[in-house]
């Protein structure tokens, strides 16, 4: 058993007869009344995200997990296939187990979290950022730079995101996977 002081991003807990992963949390100490922790929980079985508030000192049941490195191989419908980089065993995971499936490039190495009790995969942790090539974008309009102007761009995995006007087709860009946003252009 853990308490609310042990809450951190990525912690897996058992709550309402399901296993949830904490994706956001905020410790709040109001001027009047007891402290509490506001959390955003994602179900590892259904992918549903719920908001919940735990009072300070509340006991939570944490789930013992193991992390392993896997390489992404290929998609097949809504199933994504991964290979263990140590023993080369392959597993297939559903699309909702991934946080950002549209940014996953074949050959990318990810961390998969497993329940240590029954060895079932719970979720996939993407790298903090990925490098992808822009496959389609409209040319930027000259003179349209009074503000931070952006335009939509499609990357090699099929995902669409907003990029600055100076990005062209064929450019490699760095993308933050948590928010799915452009970070910078990568020089080769």
mmCIF file of C-alpha atoms in Angstrom:
data_model
loop_
_atom_site.group_PDB
_atom_site.id
_atom_site.type_symbol
_atom_site.label_atom_id
_atom_site.label_comp_id
_atom_site.label_asym_id
_atom_site.label_seq_id
_atom_site.Cartn_x
_atom_site.Cartn_y
_atom_site.Cartn_z
ATOM 1 C CA UNK A 1 0.000 0.000 0.000
ATOM 2 C CA UNK A 2 1.166 3.489 -0.840
ATOM 3 C CA UNK A 3 -0.156 6.876 0.216
ATOM 4 C CA UNK A 4 -0.893 10.064 -1.709
ATOM 5 C CA UNK A 5 2.652 11.333 -1.058
ATOM 6 C CA UNK A 6 3.931 8.487 -3.312
ATOM 7 C CA UNK A 7 1.839 9.600 -6.298
ATOM 8 C CA UNK A 8 3.944 10.370 -9.361
ATOM 9 C CA UNK A 9 3.455 10.430 -13.108
ATOM 10 C CA UNK A 10 3.487 6.911 -14.587
ATOM 11 C CA UNK A 11 2.560 5.130 -11.323
ATOM 12 C CA UNK A 12 0.110 2.267 -11.864
ATOM 13 C CA UNK A 13 -2.557 1.847 -9.188
ATOM 14 C CA UNK A 14 -5.545 -0.404 -8.571
ATOM 15 C CA UNK A 15 -8.697 1.717 -8.292
ATOM 16 C CA UNK A 16 -12.397 0.784 -8.692
ATOM 17 C CA UNK A 17 -11.579 -2.841 -9.648
ATOM 18 C CA UNK A 18 -9.339 -1.738 -12.551
ATOM 19 C CA UNK A 19 -5.701 -0.764 -13.089
ATOM 20 C CA UNK A 20 -5.041 2.896 -13.844
ATOM 21 C CA UNK A 21 -1.896 4.762 -14.822
ATOM 22 C CA UNK A 22 -1.428 8.263 -13.411
ATOM 23 C CA UNK A 23 -0.873 10.627 -16.329
ATOM 24 C CA UNK A 24 -1.177 13.932 -14.424
ATOM 25 C CA UNK A 25 -1.245 14.950 -10.780
ATOM 26 C CA UNK A 26 -1.257 18.115 -8.697
ATOM 27 C CA UNK A 27 -0.768 18.409 -4.921
ATOM 28 C CA UNK A 28 -3.115 21.132 -3.646
ATOM 29 C CA UNK A 29 -2.880 22.787 -0.213
ATOM 30 C CA UNK A 30 -5.779 25.199 0.053
ATOM 31 C CA UNK A 31 -5.693 28.011 2.602
ATOM 32 C CA UNK A 32 -8.695 26.501 4.344
ATOM 33 C CA UNK A 33 -9.227 22.763 4.768
ATOM 34 C CA UNK A 34 -7.047 19.693 4.308
ATOM 35 C CA UNK A 35 -4.618 19.081 1.452
ATOM 36 C CA UNK A 36 -5.547 16.832 -1.450
ATOM 37 C CA UNK A 37 -4.127 15.428 -4.694
ATOM 38 C CA UNK A 38 -5.963 16.051 -7.958
ATOM 39 C CA UNK A 39 -5.155 13.326 -10.507
ATOM 40 C CA UNK A 40 -5.925 12.329 -14.067
ATOM 41 C CA UNK A 41 -6.030 8.524 -14.394
ATOM 42 C CA UNK A 42 -5.969 6.461 -17.596
ATOM 43 C CA UNK A 43 -7.400 2.943 -17.539
ATOM 44 C CA UNK A 44 -4.890 0.474 -18.967
ATOM 45 C CA UNK A 45 -7.675 -1.914 -19.996
ATOM 46 C CA UNK A 46 -10.084 0.469 -21.748
ATOM 47 C CA UNK A 47 -7.975 3.593 -22.351
ATOM 48 C CA UNK A 48 -10.639 5.744 -20.668
ATOM 49 C CA UNK A 49 -9.334 8.831 -18.818
ATOM 50 C CA UNK A 50 -10.973 9.928 -15.568
ATOM 51 C CA UNK A 51 -10.347 12.741 -13.089
ATOM 52 C CA UNK A 52 -10.126 11.841 -9.411
ATOM 53 C CA UNK A 53 -9.242 13.616 -6.181
ATOM 54 C CA UNK A 54 -7.550 11.815 -3.294
ATOM 55 C CA UNK A 55 -7.476 13.383 0.176
ATOM 56 C CA UNK A 56 -4.021 13.748 1.779
ATOM 57 C CA UNK A 57 -2.844 10.552 3.471
ATOM 58 C CA UNK A 58 -5.344 8.406 1.550
ATOM 59 C CA UNK A 59 -4.030 4.860 1.037
ATOM 60 C CA UNK A 60 -3.789 3.697 -2.566
ATOM 61 C CA UNK A 61 -3.004 0.213 -3.824
ATOM 62 C CA UNK A 62 -0.066 0.395 -6.193
ATOM 63 C CA UNK A 63 0.608 -2.313 -8.777
ATOM 64 C CA UNK A 64 4.114 -3.768 -9.002
ATOM 65 C CA UNK A 65 5.339 -3.294 -12.566
ATOM 66 C CA UNK A 66 8.356 -4.222 -14.674
ATOM 67 C CA UNK A 67 9.646 -2.264 -17.663
ATOM 68 C CA UNK A 68 11.187 -3.840 -20.760
ATOM 69 C CA UNK A 69 12.570 -2.417 -24.002
ATOM 70 C CA UNK A 70 10.718 -3.398 -27.159
ATOM 71 C CA UNK A 71 11.208 -2.435 -30.791
ATOM 72 C CA UNK A 72 8.152 -1.467 -32.830
ATOM 73 C CA UNK A 73 7.827 -3.723 -35.890
ATOM 74 C CA UNK A 74 4.611 -3.051 -37.832
ATOM 75 C CA UNK A 75 0.878 -2.263 -37.524
ATOM 76 C CA UNK A 76 -1.870 -4.735 -38.448
ATOM 77 C CA UNK A 77 -5.269 -3.080 -38.241
ATOM 78 C CA UNK A 78 -5.604 -1.815 -34.651
ATOM 79 C CA UNK A 79 -2.866 -4.165 -33.411
ATOM 80 C CA UNK A 80 0.713 -2.949 -33.110
ATOM 81 C CA UNK A 81 3.462 -5.596 -33.075
ATOM 82 C CA UNK A 82 6.582 -5.235 -30.907
ATOM 83 C CA UNK A 83 9.720 -7.363 -30.441
ATOM 84 C CA UNK A 84 11.643 -7.723 -27.180
ATOM 85 C CA UNK A 85 15.174 -6.427 -27.765
ATOM 86 C CA UNK A 86 16.652 -9.027 -25.349
ATOM 87 C CA UNK A 87 15.051 -12.368 -26.245
ATOM 88 C CA UNK A 88 13.316 -11.451 -29.573
ATOM 89 C CA UNK A 89 9.838 -12.565 -28.417
ATOM 90 C CA UNK A 90 7.016 -10.721 -30.174
ATOM 91 C CA UNK A 91 3.787 -9.336 -28.717
ATOM 92 C CA UNK A 92 0.805 -7.502 -30.192
ATOM 93 C CA UNK A 93 -0.858 -4.601 -28.391
ATOM 94 C CA UNK A 94 -4.088 -2.773 -29.143
ATOM 95 C CA UNK A 95 -4.026 0.843 -30.334
ATOM 96 C CA UNK A 96 -5.528 2.209 -27.072
ATOM 97 C CA UNK A 97 -2.556 0.901 -25.028
ATOM 98 C CA UNK A 98 -0.336 3.460 -26.782
ATOM 99 C CA UNK A 99 -0.287 7.134 -25.865
ATOM 100 C CA UNK A 100 0.738 8.454 -29.295
ATOM 101 C CA UNK A 101 0.353 5.673 -31.888
ATOM 102 C CA UNK A 102 0.364 8.143 -34.800
ATOM 103 C CA UNK A 103 3.959 9.169 -33.988
ATOM 104 C CA UNK A 104 5.327 5.615 -33.813
ATOM 105 C CA UNK A 105 7.815 4.849 -36.592
ATOM 106 C CA UNK A 106 8.846 1.315 -37.526
ATOM 107 C CA UNK A 107 12.081 0.391 -35.739
ATOM 108 C CA UNK A 108 11.455 2.815 -32.835
ATOM 109 C CA UNK A 109 12.440 1.466 -29.394
ATOM 110 C CA UNK A 110 9.806 1.968 -26.670
ATOM 111 C CA UNK A 111 9.405 0.903 -23.044
ATOM 112 C CA UNK A 112 6.504 -1.419 -22.292
ATOM 113 C CA UNK A 113 5.227 -1.627 -18.709
ATOM 114 C CA UNK A 114 4.170 -5.113 -17.557
ATOM 115 C CA UNK A 115 2.159 -6.143 -14.492
ATOM 116 C CA UNK A 116 4.700 -8.148 -12.429
ATOM 117 C CA UNK A 117 1.981 -10.444 -10.970
ATOM 118 C CA UNK A 118 0.532 -11.923 -14.170
ATOM 119 C CA UNK A 119 3.000 -10.575 -16.799
ATOM 120 C CA UNK A 120 0.334 -8.748 -18.826
ATOM 121 C CA UNK A 121 1.330 -5.581 -20.721
ATOM 122 C CA UNK A 122 -0.230 -2.456 -19.182
ATOM 123 C CA UNK A 123 0.980 0.457 -21.299
ATOM 124 C CA UNK A 124 3.617 1.692 -23.729
ATOM 125 C CA UNK A 125 5.919 4.596 -22.847
ATOM 126 C CA UNK A 126 7.101 6.447 -25.941
ATOM 127 C CA UNK A 127 10.445 8.250 -26.024
ATOM 128 C CA UNK A 128 10.218 11.911 -24.952
ATOM 129 C CA UNK A 129 10.643 13.022 -28.570
ATOM 130 C CA UNK A 130 10.846 11.462 -32.025
ATOM 131 C CA UNK A 131 12.511 12.552 -35.276
ATOM 132 C CA UNK A 132 10.247 12.300 -38.334
ATOM 133 C CA UNK A 133 10.379 13.507 -41.923
ATOM 134 C CA UNK A 134 7.740 15.879 -43.326
ATOM 135 C CA UNK A 135 6.042 14.186 -46.294
ATOM 136 C CA UNK A 136 3.471 16.867 -47.184
ATOM 137 C CA UNK A 137 2.977 20.529 -46.358
ATOM 138 C CA UNK A 138 1.829 23.627 -48.216
ATOM 139 C CA UNK A 139 4.497 26.225 -49.032
ATOM 140 C CA UNK A 140 4.670 29.123 -46.563
ATOM 141 C CA UNK A 141 3.236 32.453 -47.701
ATOM 142 C CA UNK A 142 5.890 35.176 -47.748
ATOM 143 C CA UNK A 143 5.037 38.144 -45.546
ATOM 144 C CA UNK A 144 2.754 36.180 -43.250
ATOM 145 C CA UNK A 145 5.145 36.344 -40.310
ATOM 146 C CA UNK A 146 3.703 39.075 -38.108
ATOM 147 C CA UNK A 147 2.930 36.476 -35.465
ATOM 148 C CA UNK A 148 3.998 32.899 -34.835
ATOM 149 C CA UNK A 149 2.196 31.635 -37.918
ATOM 150 C CA UNK A 150 1.903 27.873 -38.404
ATOM 151 C CA UNK A 151 0.649 25.536 -41.095
ATOM 152 C CA UNK A 152 -0.428 21.872 -41.054
ATOM 153 C CA UNK A 153 2.141 19.263 -42.058
ATOM 154 C CA UNK A 154 1.926 15.484 -42.513
ATOM 155 C CA UNK A 155 4.881 13.397 -41.309
ATOM 156 C CA UNK A 156 6.056 9.973 -42.521
ATOM 157 C CA UNK A 157 3.875 8.079 -40.001
ATOM 158 C CA UNK A 158 0.703 9.794 -41.274
ATOM 159 C CA UNK A 159 0.242 12.094 -38.272
ATOM 160 C CA UNK A 160 -0.688 15.733 -38.896
ATOM 161 C CA UNK A 161 0.606 18.570 -36.729
ATOM 162 C CA UNK A 162 1.191 22.313 -36.950
ATOM 163 C CA UNK A 163 4.684 23.497 -37.908
ATOM 164 C CA UNK A 164 6.219 26.956 -38.549
ATOM 165 C CA UNK A 165 6.000 28.394 -42.073
ATOM 166 C CA UNK A 166 9.693 27.780 -42.883
ATOM 167 C CA UNK A 167 9.331 23.964 -42.710
ATOM 168 C CA UNK A 168 9.267 22.314 -46.161
ATOM 169 C CA UNK A 169 8.634 18.814 -47.490
ATOM 170 C CA UNK A 170 11.627 16.543 -46.848
ATOM 171 C CA UNK A 171 12.720 18.370 -43.663
ATOM 172 C CA UNK A 172 13.329 16.269 -40.558
ATOM 173 C CA UNK A 173 11.662 17.641 -37.434
ATOM 174 C CA UNK A 174 11.777 16.841 -33.724
ATOM 175 C CA UNK A 175 8.337 16.193 -32.191
ATOM 176 C CA UNK A 176 7.424 16.060 -28.504
ATOM 177 C CA UNK A 177 5.448 12.820 -28.131
ATOM 178 C CA UNK A 178 3.489 13.741 -25.000
ATOM 179 C CA UNK A 179 1.701 16.689 -26.635
ATOM 180 C CA UNK A 180 2.318 15.796 -30.281
ATOM 181 C CA UNK A 181 3.807 19.225 -30.984
ATOM 182 C CA UNK A 182 6.665 20.503 -33.138
ATOM 183 C CA UNK A 183 9.895 21.274 -31.238
ATOM 184 C CA UNK A 184 12.576 22.084 -33.820
ATOM 185 C CA UNK A 185 13.949 21.392 -37.284
ATOM 186 C CA UNK A 186 16.817 18.879 -37.309
ATOM 187 C CA UNK A 187 19.912 19.540 -39.402
ATOM 188 C CA UNK A 188 21.517 16.460 -40.912
#
